[in-house]
Short mmCIF file of C-alpha atoms in Angstrom, two decimals:
data_model
loop_
_atom_site.label_atom_id
_atom_site.label_comp_id
_atom_site.label_asym_id
_atom_site.label_seq_id
_atom_site.Cartn_x
_atom_site.Cartn_y
_atom_site.Cartn_z
CA LEU A 1 -7.12 -30.69 3.44
CA PRO A 2 -7.68 -30.16 7.21
CA ALA A 3 -6.51 -26.56 6.91
CA ARG A 4 -6.05 -24.32 3.91
CA PRO A 5 -2.34 -24.04 3.02
CA ARG A 6 -0.84 -21.03 1.36
CA PRO A 7 -1.06 -21.27 -2.46
CA LEU A 8 1.51 -23.66 -3.90
CA ARG A 9 4.35 -22.07 -5.82
CA ARG A 10 4.20 -24.72 -8.57
CA ARG A 11 1.93 -23.78 -11.49
CA THR A 12 1.53 -25.27 -14.92
CA GLY A 13 3.75 -23.42 -17.38
CA GLN A 14 6.05 -21.88 -14.77
CA PRO A 15 9.81 -22.51 -14.58
CA TYR A 16 10.81 -25.43 -12.35
CA ARG A 17 12.98 -24.70 -9.28
CA GLU A 18 13.90 -27.19 -6.58
CA SER A 19 13.64 -24.50 -3.89
CA ASP A 20 9.96 -23.88 -4.76
CA LEU A 21 9.30 -27.62 -4.63
CA ALA A 22 10.77 -27.79 -1.10
CA LEU A 23 8.68 -24.80 0.03
CA ASP A 24 5.48 -26.38 -1.33
CA ARG A 25 6.22 -29.66 0.47
CA ALA A 26 6.81 -27.73 3.73
CA ALA A 27 3.50 -25.88 3.27
CA LEU A 28 1.60 -29.15 2.90
CA LEU A 29 3.29 -30.64 5.98
CA ALA A 30 2.46 -27.55 8.07
CA SER A 31 -1.18 -27.55 6.93
CA TYR A 32 -1.75 -31.16 7.95
CA ARG A 33 0.16 -30.88 11.24
CA HIS A 34 -1.84 -27.82 12.26
CA GLY A 35 -4.95 -29.78 11.33
CA GLY A 36 -4.11 -32.43 13.91
CA TYR A 37 -2.09 -34.90 11.83
CA PRO A 38 1.32 -35.04 13.60
CA ALA A 39 2.46 -38.20 11.73
CA VAL A 40 1.76 -36.85 8.24
CA GLU A 41 4.22 -37.72 5.51
CA VAL A 42 4.56 -35.83 2.24
CA GLU A 43 6.72 -37.04 -0.62
CA ALA A 44 7.48 -34.92 -3.66
CA SER A 45 8.57 -36.49 -6.89
CA VAL A 46 9.48 -35.13 -10.30
CA GLU A 47 8.86 -37.03 -13.51
CA SER A 48 9.88 -36.08 -16.99
CA ALA A 49 6.80 -35.31 -19.07
CA GLU A 50 8.14 -33.71 -22.23
CA PRO A 51 11.55 -32.70 -23.46
CA ALA A 52 10.88 -29.16 -22.24
CA GLY A 53 8.89 -29.88 -19.04
CA VAL A 54 8.42 -31.97 -15.90
CA ARG A 55 5.49 -33.36 -13.94
CA VAL A 56 5.48 -32.64 -10.17
CA ARG A 57 3.67 -35.08 -7.88
CA PHE A 58 2.92 -34.73 -4.16
CA GLU A 59 1.92 -37.89 -2.29
CA VAL A 60 0.35 -37.25 1.13
CA ARG A 61 -0.06 -39.94 3.82
CA PRO A 62 -1.85 -38.08 6.63
CA GLY A 63 -1.99 -40.82 9.27
CA PRO A 64 -4.46 -40.65 12.17
CA GLN A 65 -5.89 -37.33 13.30
CA VAL A 66 -5.23 -36.43 16.96
CA GLU A 67 -7.88 -34.59 19.00
CA ILE A 68 -7.82 -32.85 22.38
CA GLU A 69 -9.37 -34.98 25.10
CA ASP A 70 -8.90 -32.58 28.02
CA VAL A 71 -7.03 -29.41 29.05
CA VAL A 72 -5.36 -29.55 32.46
CA VAL A 73 -4.35 -26.29 34.19
CA ALA A 74 -1.61 -26.47 36.86
CA GLY A 75 0.37 -24.01 38.98
CA LEU A 76 -2.41 -21.61 40.02
CA GLU A 77 -2.27 -20.09 43.49
CA ASP A 78 -4.29 -16.86 43.57
CA THR A 79 -5.59 -16.74 40.00
CA ARG A 80 -8.95 -18.34 39.36
CA GLU A 81 -8.94 -21.11 36.77
CA SER A 82 -11.72 -19.39 34.83
CA VAL A 83 -9.31 -16.52 34.01
CA VAL A 84 -6.96 -18.99 32.34
CA ARG A 85 -9.65 -20.98 30.56
CA ARG A 86 -11.29 -17.95 28.97
CA SER A 87 -7.92 -17.11 27.35
CA LEU A 88 -7.31 -20.59 25.95
CA GLY A 89 -7.28 -21.22 22.23
CA LEU A 90 -7.98 -24.90 22.93
CA ALA A 91 -11.19 -26.89 23.38
CA THR A 92 -12.10 -30.52 23.91
CA GLY A 93 -12.69 -32.35 20.65
CA GLN A 94 -10.80 -29.95 18.38
CA PRO A 95 -7.71 -31.10 16.42
CA LEU A 96 -4.47 -30.90 18.40
CA SER A 97 -2.59 -28.18 16.53
CA PRO A 98 0.94 -26.93 17.34
CA ARG A 99 -0.24 -23.51 16.18
CA ALA A 100 -3.06 -23.54 18.75
CA LEU A 101 -0.60 -24.51 21.51
CA LEU A 102 1.67 -21.57 20.64
CA GLU A 103 -1.28 -19.16 20.40
CA THR A 104 -2.51 -20.26 23.84
CA GLN A 105 0.93 -19.68 25.31
CA ARG A 106 1.08 -16.22 23.70
CA ARG A 107 -2.34 -15.25 25.07
CA LEU A 108 -1.54 -16.33 28.62
CA ALA A 109 1.86 -14.61 28.59
CA GLY A 110 0.14 -11.45 27.31
CA LEU A 111 -2.07 -11.28 30.42
CA GLY A 112 0.95 -10.18 32.46
CA LEU A 113 -0.11 -12.39 35.38
CA PHE A 114 2.48 -15.12 34.99
CA GLY A 115 6.24 -15.17 35.11
CA ARG A 116 6.36 -18.45 33.18
CA VAL A 117 3.89 -20.20 30.87
CA ALA A 118 4.30 -23.65 29.28
CA VAL A 119 1.71 -25.38 27.07
CA ARG A 120 2.46 -28.94 25.94
CA GLU A 121 0.97 -32.38 25.36
CA LEU A 122 0.53 -34.27 28.62
CA ASP A 123 1.30 -37.65 27.01
CA PRO A 124 2.73 -37.41 23.47
CA ASP A 125 2.67 -41.21 23.12
CA ALA A 126 -1.05 -41.55 23.79
CA GLY A 127 -3.55 -42.54 21.11
CA ARG A 128 -5.76 -40.37 18.96
CA ARG A 129 -7.15 -38.44 21.96
CA ARG A 130 -4.57 -36.62 24.06
CA SER A 131 -4.62 -34.21 26.96
CA VAL A 132 -2.89 -30.82 27.03
CA LEU A 133 -1.11 -29.45 30.09
CA VAL A 134 -1.14 -25.69 30.73
CA GLU A 135 1.46 -24.99 33.41
CA VAL A 136 1.92 -21.49 34.83
CA GLU A 137 3.95 -19.74 37.48
CA GLU A 138 2.33 -16.63 38.91
CA ALA A 139 4.20 -13.32 38.96
CA ARG A 140 4.25 -10.79 41.80
CA ARG A 141 0.86 -9.23 42.42
CA THR A 142 1.91 -6.07 44.28
CA VAL A 143 4.24 -3.41 42.89
CA LEU A 144 5.38 -0.40 44.93
CA ALA A 145 7.30 2.48 43.35
CA TYR A 146 8.42 5.78 44.87
CA GLY A 147 10.63 8.75 44.03
CA LEU A 148 11.94 12.13 45.13
CA GLY A 149 12.60 15.15 42.96
CA TYR A 150 12.64 18.88 42.50
CA SER A 151 10.86 21.12 40.01
CA GLU A 152 11.31 24.86 39.58
CA LEU A 153 7.53 25.30 39.44
CA GLU A 154 6.52 22.76 42.08
CA GLY A 155 9.56 22.82 44.39
CA ALA A 156 10.62 19.68 46.27
CA ARG A 157 8.28 16.75 45.79
CA GLY A 158 7.91 13.06 46.46
CA SER A 159 5.72 10.41 44.87
CA VAL A 160 4.52 6.92 45.64
CA GLU A 161 2.59 4.47 43.44
CA TRP A 162 0.95 1.24 44.61
CA THR A 163 -0.37 -1.28 42.10
CA ARG A 164 -2.26 -4.46 42.91
CA ARG A 165 -2.51 -6.78 39.94
CA ASN A 166 -4.81 -9.77 39.62
CA LEU A 167 -7.21 -8.38 42.21
CA PHE A 168 -9.41 -11.17 43.68
CA GLY A 169 -7.66 -13.55 41.26
CA LEU A 170 -9.72 -12.17 38.34
CA ASP A 171 -7.05 -10.25 36.38
CA ARG A 172 -8.34 -6.94 37.73
CA THR A 173 -5.88 -4.13 38.48
CA LEU A 174 -6.04 -1.31 41.04
CA THR A 175 -3.50 1.54 41.02
CA VAL A 176 -3.18 4.37 43.53
CA PHE A 177 -0.74 7.23 42.89
CA GLY A 178 0.12 10.27 44.97
CA ARG A 179 2.61 13.08 44.47
CA TYR A 180 3.12 15.68 47.16
CA GLY A 181 5.28 18.79 47.07
CA THR A 182 5.84 22.10 48.74
CA ARG A 183 3.66 23.94 46.21
CA GLY A 184 1.07 21.35 45.19
CA ASN A 185 -0.03 17.77 45.08
CA ARG A 186 -1.64 15.29 42.72
CA ALA A 187 -3.46 12.00 43.26
CA PHE A 188 -5.35 9.51 41.14
CA VAL A 189 -6.95 6.10 41.48
CA SER A 190 -7.37 3.76 38.52
CA TYR A 191 -9.27 0.47 38.28
CA ARG A 192 -9.23 -1.94 35.32
CA GLU A 193 -11.84 -4.65 34.70
CA PRO A 194 -10.81 -6.87 31.73
CA TRP A 195 -14.04 -8.89 31.46
CA LEU A 196 -17.10 -6.66 31.37
CA LEU A 197 -20.52 -8.29 31.66
CA GLY A 198 -19.11 -11.69 30.77
CA ARG A 199 -17.48 -10.44 27.57
CA SER A 200 -13.86 -9.85 26.63
CA GLN A 201 -14.16 -6.08 26.98
CA GLU A 202 -12.06 -3.81 29.18
CA LEU A 203 -13.52 -1.20 31.54
CA PHE A 204 -11.41 1.57 33.10
CA LEU A 205 -12.46 3.74 36.04
CA THR A 206 -10.23 6.70 36.92
CA GLY A 207 -10.55 9.47 39.49
CA PHE A 208 -8.08 12.31 39.93
CA ARG A 209 -7.42 15.50 41.87
CA GLU A 210 -4.56 17.98 41.68
CA GLU A 211 -3.82 21.41 43.05
CA GLU A 212 -0.90 23.77 42.69
CA ASN A 213 0.13 27.16 44.01
CA ARG A 214 2.19 29.04 41.46
CA GLU A 215 3.78 32.43 41.78
CA SER A 216 0.96 34.35 40.11
CA PHE A 217 -2.04 32.00 40.38
CA SER A 218 -3.39 28.81 41.92
CA PHE A 219 -5.65 26.11 40.52
CA ILE A 220 -7.52 22.97 41.55
CA ARG A 221 -8.51 20.29 39.05
CA PHE A 222 -10.56 17.18 39.80
CA GLY A 223 -12.78 14.71 37.97
CA GLY A 224 -13.12 11.17 36.70
CA VAL A 225 -13.43 9.00 33.60
CA VAL A 226 -15.34 5.80 32.86
CA GLN A 227 -14.09 4.21 29.64
CA THR A 228 -14.56 0.99 27.73
CA ALA A 229 -13.13 -0.13 24.40
CA ARG A 230 -14.15 -2.88 22.01
CA SER A 231 -12.70 -4.24 18.80
CA LEU A 232 -15.31 -4.19 16.03
CA ALA A 233 -13.07 -5.82 13.42
CA GLN A 234 -9.43 -6.69 12.96
CA ARG A 235 -8.42 -3.05 12.40
CA THR A 236 -11.40 -1.16 13.78
CA SER A 237 -12.12 -0.34 17.42
CA LEU A 238 -14.71 1.65 19.33
CA ILE A 239 -14.04 3.62 22.53
CA LEU A 240 -16.87 4.86 24.76
CA ARG A 241 -16.29 7.12 27.73
CA TRP A 242 -18.09 9.32 30.22
CA SER A 243 -15.91 12.02 31.74
CA HIS A 244 -16.07 14.91 34.16
CA GLN A 245 -13.37 17.52 34.68
CA ASN A 246 -13.57 20.68 36.75
CA THR A 247 -10.72 23.21 36.74
CA GLU A 248 -10.96 26.13 39.16
CA LEU A 249 -8.54 29.04 38.83
CA PHE A 250 -8.13 31.44 41.77
CA ARG A 251 -5.70 33.86 43.39
CA VAL A 252 -5.02 35.34 39.96
CA GLU A 253 -2.40 38.10 40.11
CA VAL A 254 -1.70 38.50 36.37
CA PRO A 255 -3.91 39.03 33.30
CA LEU A 256 -5.71 35.87 32.17
CA ASP A 257 -3.99 35.88 28.77
CA GLU A 258 -0.67 35.26 30.54
CA ILE A 259 -1.90 31.99 32.05
CA GLU A 260 -1.74 28.78 30.01
CA ARG A 261 -5.18 27.77 28.83
CA GLN A 262 -5.06 24.31 30.45
CA TYR A 263 -5.13 25.98 33.88
CA GLN A 264 -8.06 28.31 33.21
CA SER A 265 -11.48 27.64 34.71
CA SER A 266 -13.71 25.21 32.82
CA ILE A 267 -16.15 22.37 33.49
CA THR A 268 -16.91 19.46 31.14
CA PHE A 269 -19.37 16.69 31.89
CA GLY A 270 -20.77 14.16 29.48
CA PRO A 271 -20.20 11.28 27.06
CA SER A 272 -17.87 10.88 24.11
CA VAL A 273 -17.31 8.20 21.47
CA THR A 274 -14.24 7.49 19.34
CA LEU A 275 -14.07 5.24 16.28
CA ILE A 276 -10.60 4.21 15.06
CA PHE A 277 -9.47 2.42 11.91
CA ASP A 278 -5.77 1.62 11.70
CA SER A 279 -4.15 -0.42 8.92
CA ARG A 280 -0.62 1.01 9.29
CA ASP A 281 2.19 -1.53 9.30
CA ASP A 282 4.02 0.38 12.06
CA PRO A 283 2.53 3.15 14.27
CA LEU A 284 5.92 4.87 14.78
CA GLU A 285 7.42 4.46 11.30
CA PRO A 286 4.58 3.58 8.90
CA ARG A 287 5.47 2.58 5.35
CA ARG A 288 1.96 1.79 4.16
CA GLY A 289 -1.63 1.82 5.37
CA ARG A 290 -4.13 4.32 6.71
CA PHE A 291 -5.19 5.74 10.04
CA VAL A 292 -8.63 7.30 10.58
CA SER A 293 -10.03 8.52 13.89
CA ALA A 294 -13.40 10.17 14.51
CA ASP A 295 -14.30 11.61 17.91
CA LEU A 296 -17.59 13.09 19.10
CA GLN A 297 -17.92 14.73 22.53
CA LEU A 298 -21.01 16.13 24.23
CA SER A 299 -20.79 18.34 27.31
CA LEU A 300 -23.99 18.56 29.37
CA PRO A 301 -25.10 21.13 31.94
CA GLY A 302 -25.01 18.53 34.73
CA LEU A 303 -22.51 19.28 37.53
CA GLY A 304 -22.08 22.74 36.03
CA GLY A 305 -20.73 21.58 32.67
CA THR A 306 -20.64 23.98 29.73
CA ARG A 307 -23.16 23.11 26.98
CA PHE A 308 -21.25 22.22 23.81
CA VAL A 309 -20.80 19.52 21.19
CA ARG A 310 -17.35 18.92 19.69
CA SER A 311 -16.30 16.70 16.79
CA TYR A 312 -12.82 15.96 15.53
CA VAL A 313 -11.78 13.78 12.56
CA GLN A 314 -8.22 13.04 11.54
CA SER A 315 -6.87 10.87 8.76
CA ALA A 316 -3.44 9.88 7.47
CA ALA A 317 -2.39 7.71 4.51
CA PHE A 318 1.04 6.32 3.70
CA ARG A 319 2.24 4.96 0.36
CA SER A 320 5.65 3.67 -0.61
CA LEU A 321 7.05 5.20 -3.82
CA GLY A 322 10.00 2.83 -3.99
CA PRO A 323 12.55 1.20 -1.72
CA ARG A 324 13.53 4.54 -0.15
CA ALA A 325 10.73 7.06 -0.82
CA LEU A 326 7.43 7.44 1.03
CA LEU A 327 4.49 9.80 0.48
CA ALA A 328 2.49 10.72 3.61
CA LEU A 329 -0.81 12.64 3.46
CA GLY A 330 -2.81 13.92 6.42
CA ALA A 331 -6.01 15.86 7.07
CA ARG A 332 -7.80 17.09 10.19
CA LEU A 333 -11.23 18.65 10.64
CA GLY A 334 -12.69 19.96 13.87
CA LEU A 335 -16.19 21.38 14.32
CA SER A 336 -17.79 22.46 17.59
CA ALA A 337 -20.56 24.68 18.90
CA THR A 338 -22.34 25.65 22.07
CA TYR A 339 -26.08 25.08 22.36
CA GLY A 340 -29.00 26.29 24.41
CA GLY A 341 -28.68 29.87 25.61
CA GLU A 342 -25.01 29.92 24.49
CA ALA A 343 -25.64 28.84 20.91
CA THR A 344 -23.54 31.55 19.25
CA GLN A 345 -20.62 31.65 21.66
CA GLY A 346 -17.15 30.23 21.51
CA LEU A 347 -16.26 27.21 23.59
CA PRO A 348 -14.36 27.69 26.84
CA LEU A 349 -10.71 28.44 26.04
CA PRO A 350 -9.34 25.01 27.14
CA ASP A 351 -11.80 23.22 24.81
CA ARG A 352 -11.22 25.28 21.66
CA PHE A 353 -9.19 24.20 18.63
CA PHE A 354 -5.70 25.60 18.07
CA ALA A 355 -3.25 25.18 15.18
CA GLY A 356 0.31 26.03 14.31
CA GLY A 357 3.60 24.49 15.39
CA ASP A 358 5.58 21.30 14.98
CA TYR A 359 2.55 18.94 14.87
CA SER A 360 0.20 20.90 12.60
CA VAL A 361 1.17 23.84 10.36
CA ARG A 362 4.94 24.14 10.57
CA GLY A 363 6.71 27.47 10.09
CA PHE A 364 4.41 29.08 12.69
CA LYS A 365 4.71 29.39 16.45
CA THR A 366 2.67 26.90 18.44
CA ASP A 367 -1.06 27.89 18.34
CA TYR A 368 -0.39 31.01 16.22
CA VAL A 369 -2.40 29.93 13.16
CA GLY A 370 -5.88 31.36 13.61
CA PRO A 371 -7.48 34.29 15.46
CA LEU A 372 -5.06 36.57 17.35
CA VAL A 373 -5.78 39.49 19.69
CA VAL A 374 -3.56 42.03 21.37
CA GLY A 375 -2.83 40.83 24.88
CA SER A 376 -2.17 42.76 28.08
CA SER A 377 1.53 42.87 27.28
CA GLY A 378 0.91 44.44 23.87
CA GLU A 379 1.80 41.26 22.00
CA LEU A 380 -0.52 39.12 19.90
CA VAL A 381 -1.94 36.05 21.65
CA PRO A 382 -3.99 33.21 20.09
CA THR A 383 -7.63 32.77 21.08
CA GLY A 384 -8.43 29.53 19.25
CA GLY A 385 -11.82 28.83 17.77
CA ASN A 386 -14.75 26.48 17.24
CA ALA A 387 -13.57 25.18 13.84
CA LEU A 388 -10.31 23.74 12.56
CA LEU A 389 -9.05 22.63 9.15
CA ILE A 390 -5.54 21.26 8.51
CA GLY A 391 -3.92 19.47 5.58
CA ASN A 392 -0.41 18.04 5.32
CA ALA A 393 1.68 16.42 2.59
CA GLU A 394 5.17 15.09 3.16
CA LEU A 395 7.71 13.24 1.00
CA ARG A 396 10.22 11.23 3.04
CA VAL A 397 13.38 9.74 1.51
CA ASN A 398 15.43 7.28 3.52
CA LEU A 399 19.17 7.86 3.23
CA ALA A 400 21.08 5.39 5.40
CA ARG A 401 21.76 4.47 9.02
CA GLY A 402 18.39 5.68 10.24
CA LEU A 403 18.55 9.11 8.56
CA THR A 404 15.65 10.43 6.49
CA VAL A 405 15.20 13.72 4.65
CA ALA A 406 11.78 15.19 4.00
CA THR A 407 10.06 17.98 2.19
CA PHE A 408 6.57 19.08 3.21
CA LEU A 409 3.64 21.36 2.46
CA ASP A 410 1.23 22.32 5.26
CA THR A 411 -2.00 24.29 5.20
CA GLY A 412 -4.72 25.11 7.71
CA ASN A 413 -6.49 27.61 9.88
CA VAL A 414 -8.68 28.03 12.95
CA TYR A 415 -12.02 29.89 12.83
CA PRO A 416 -13.95 31.59 15.69
CA LEU A 417 -17.25 29.89 14.71
CA VAL A 418 -18.16 27.06 12.35
CA GLY A 419 -19.95 29.54 10.08
CA ASP A 420 -16.68 31.42 9.60
CA LEU A 421 -14.94 28.43 7.99
CA THR A 422 -13.74 29.24 4.47
CA LEU A 423 -11.02 27.83 2.24
CA SER A 424 -9.96 31.32 1.13
CA ASP A 425 -8.51 31.98 4.59
CA LEU A 426 -6.13 29.01 4.72
CA ARG A 427 -2.51 29.64 5.70
CA TYR A 428 0.32 27.87 3.86
CA SER A 429 3.86 26.81 4.64
CA ALA A 430 6.53 24.61 3.07
CA GLY A 431 9.87 23.36 4.22
CA LEU A 432 12.57 20.76 4.64
CA GLY A 433 13.23 18.31 7.41
CA LEU A 434 15.65 15.75 8.77
CA ARG A 435 14.69 12.68 10.85
CA TYR A 436 16.76 10.19 12.81
CA ARG A 437 15.31 6.85 13.82
CA SER A 438 15.93 6.38 17.56
CA PRO A 439 14.71 3.75 20.06
CA VAL A 440 12.10 6.23 21.40
CA GLY A 441 10.83 7.22 17.95
CA PRO A 442 11.96 9.52 15.14
CA LEU A 443 13.92 12.59 16.26
CA ARG A 444 12.68 15.37 13.98
CA LEU A 445 14.22 18.65 12.81
CA ASP A 446 12.00 20.77 10.51
CA TRP A 447 12.43 24.17 8.94
CA GLY A 448 9.15 25.69 7.80
CA TYR A 449 8.73 28.79 5.61
CA LYS A 450 5.52 30.82 5.47
CA LEU A 451 4.27 31.00 1.88
CA ASP A 452 1.75 33.76 2.70
CA ARG A 453 3.68 35.78 5.24
CA ARG A 454 1.76 38.69 6.75
CA PRO A 455 3.08 42.00 8.15
CA GLY A 456 4.82 41.54 11.49
CA GLU A 457 5.34 37.77 11.05
CA SER A 458 8.73 36.09 10.95
CA PRO A 459 9.49 34.44 7.59
CA SER A 460 10.22 30.97 8.98
CA ARG A 461 10.60 28.81 12.06
CA VAL A 462 12.65 25.79 13.14
CA HIS A 463 11.01 22.88 15.00
CA VAL A 464 12.87 20.23 17.01
CA THR A 465 10.80 17.43 18.52
CA ILE A 466 10.15 13.67 18.70
CA GLY A 467 7.70 11.88 16.42
CA HIS A 468 6.27 12.62 13.00
CA ALA A 469 3.95 15.58 12.46
CA PHE A 470 1.10 13.21 11.56
#
């Protein structure tokens, strides 16, 4: 055979069905045609062998094999021909396969450079060596978007975004965005290189700056990211990045614990690496498969960065328990520490781990699982920590018309330092939930009850959000 077909349905000793015979004949035809035999003929016959059985016979007449003589590219204006040719699934001398023609058309359409793509034989009546025509029509290269709006925190504001696709005809993209308002502004520049060092590997360069004057404080944040990603296997990918972010808080007129942690002063500078394995059948509504992500970040003293190392691993597994029931399990582990002269200190507040809320341990307020201190207002406020441990189990039962009910058990905690991590300190919650499948993802309503309620805590909490908890 020129290509391996799927296993035939007919087996010795199995019941005979005409539908299976037709499917097996179609599989043989497809295998030969995709192997470059467009004139293949397959005849299936059935002969009586015994009173209780039949003999099935397939007769294959492949005909001549057709090969690709040349690939002609037409319709290019700004795009360089090398960009098209490196995305082709066709090569001179290989069998002319309808599957390869469709795959080439899919790849070129996926580039986003062309408004129309057609891949076909240049002369279907030619002999055993035929040419293929790749015909494209280029899409617009420049996109300009703008808007006006009003925010209670930022006041009146306007934004403009300029994107230049297919820069220099090499499938590169440059985007410039700016948003300006009465109380602050934000700008970033992003550059994408799809072919790094002659390999099919994307490189992203991003620089950003934002500043805002709020009623009780002001902040400036700036930095940049260099990132590249590469597929290691069909379901495994590696992401490498080098990032710098500097947040400066000033004109503070309220206690620090009343300011959200993402606006507080911090500096990070250094590399990070992320390894991802994803075998889920659907990222939004998985029915089976696993997802594992491991991230390691190092912050160096260069450019004033805080010295710390931070690791975070998360995993989720999904298993169908029948046509309507699904068991989902999740786990997360975070470990971090400072080093050098700060070896026994907690990380800067924006870089610490936090837990509690609709995406971790339900039944608790957001971030209120873990260390708490009395704030300036007399109320307890979370401080986060250097270590995190979370576990989740959820049983989802599909009802009808996109509705799903769920019951869940969550556990976890946050610890000031890695050495403080202990299983005896885990918090627990259980509850019920309702989900509705919408075009933007599952709309989720959860009610979580604290199984180890402590003095001063509410017994339960309701969460309304979009997306599953894990």
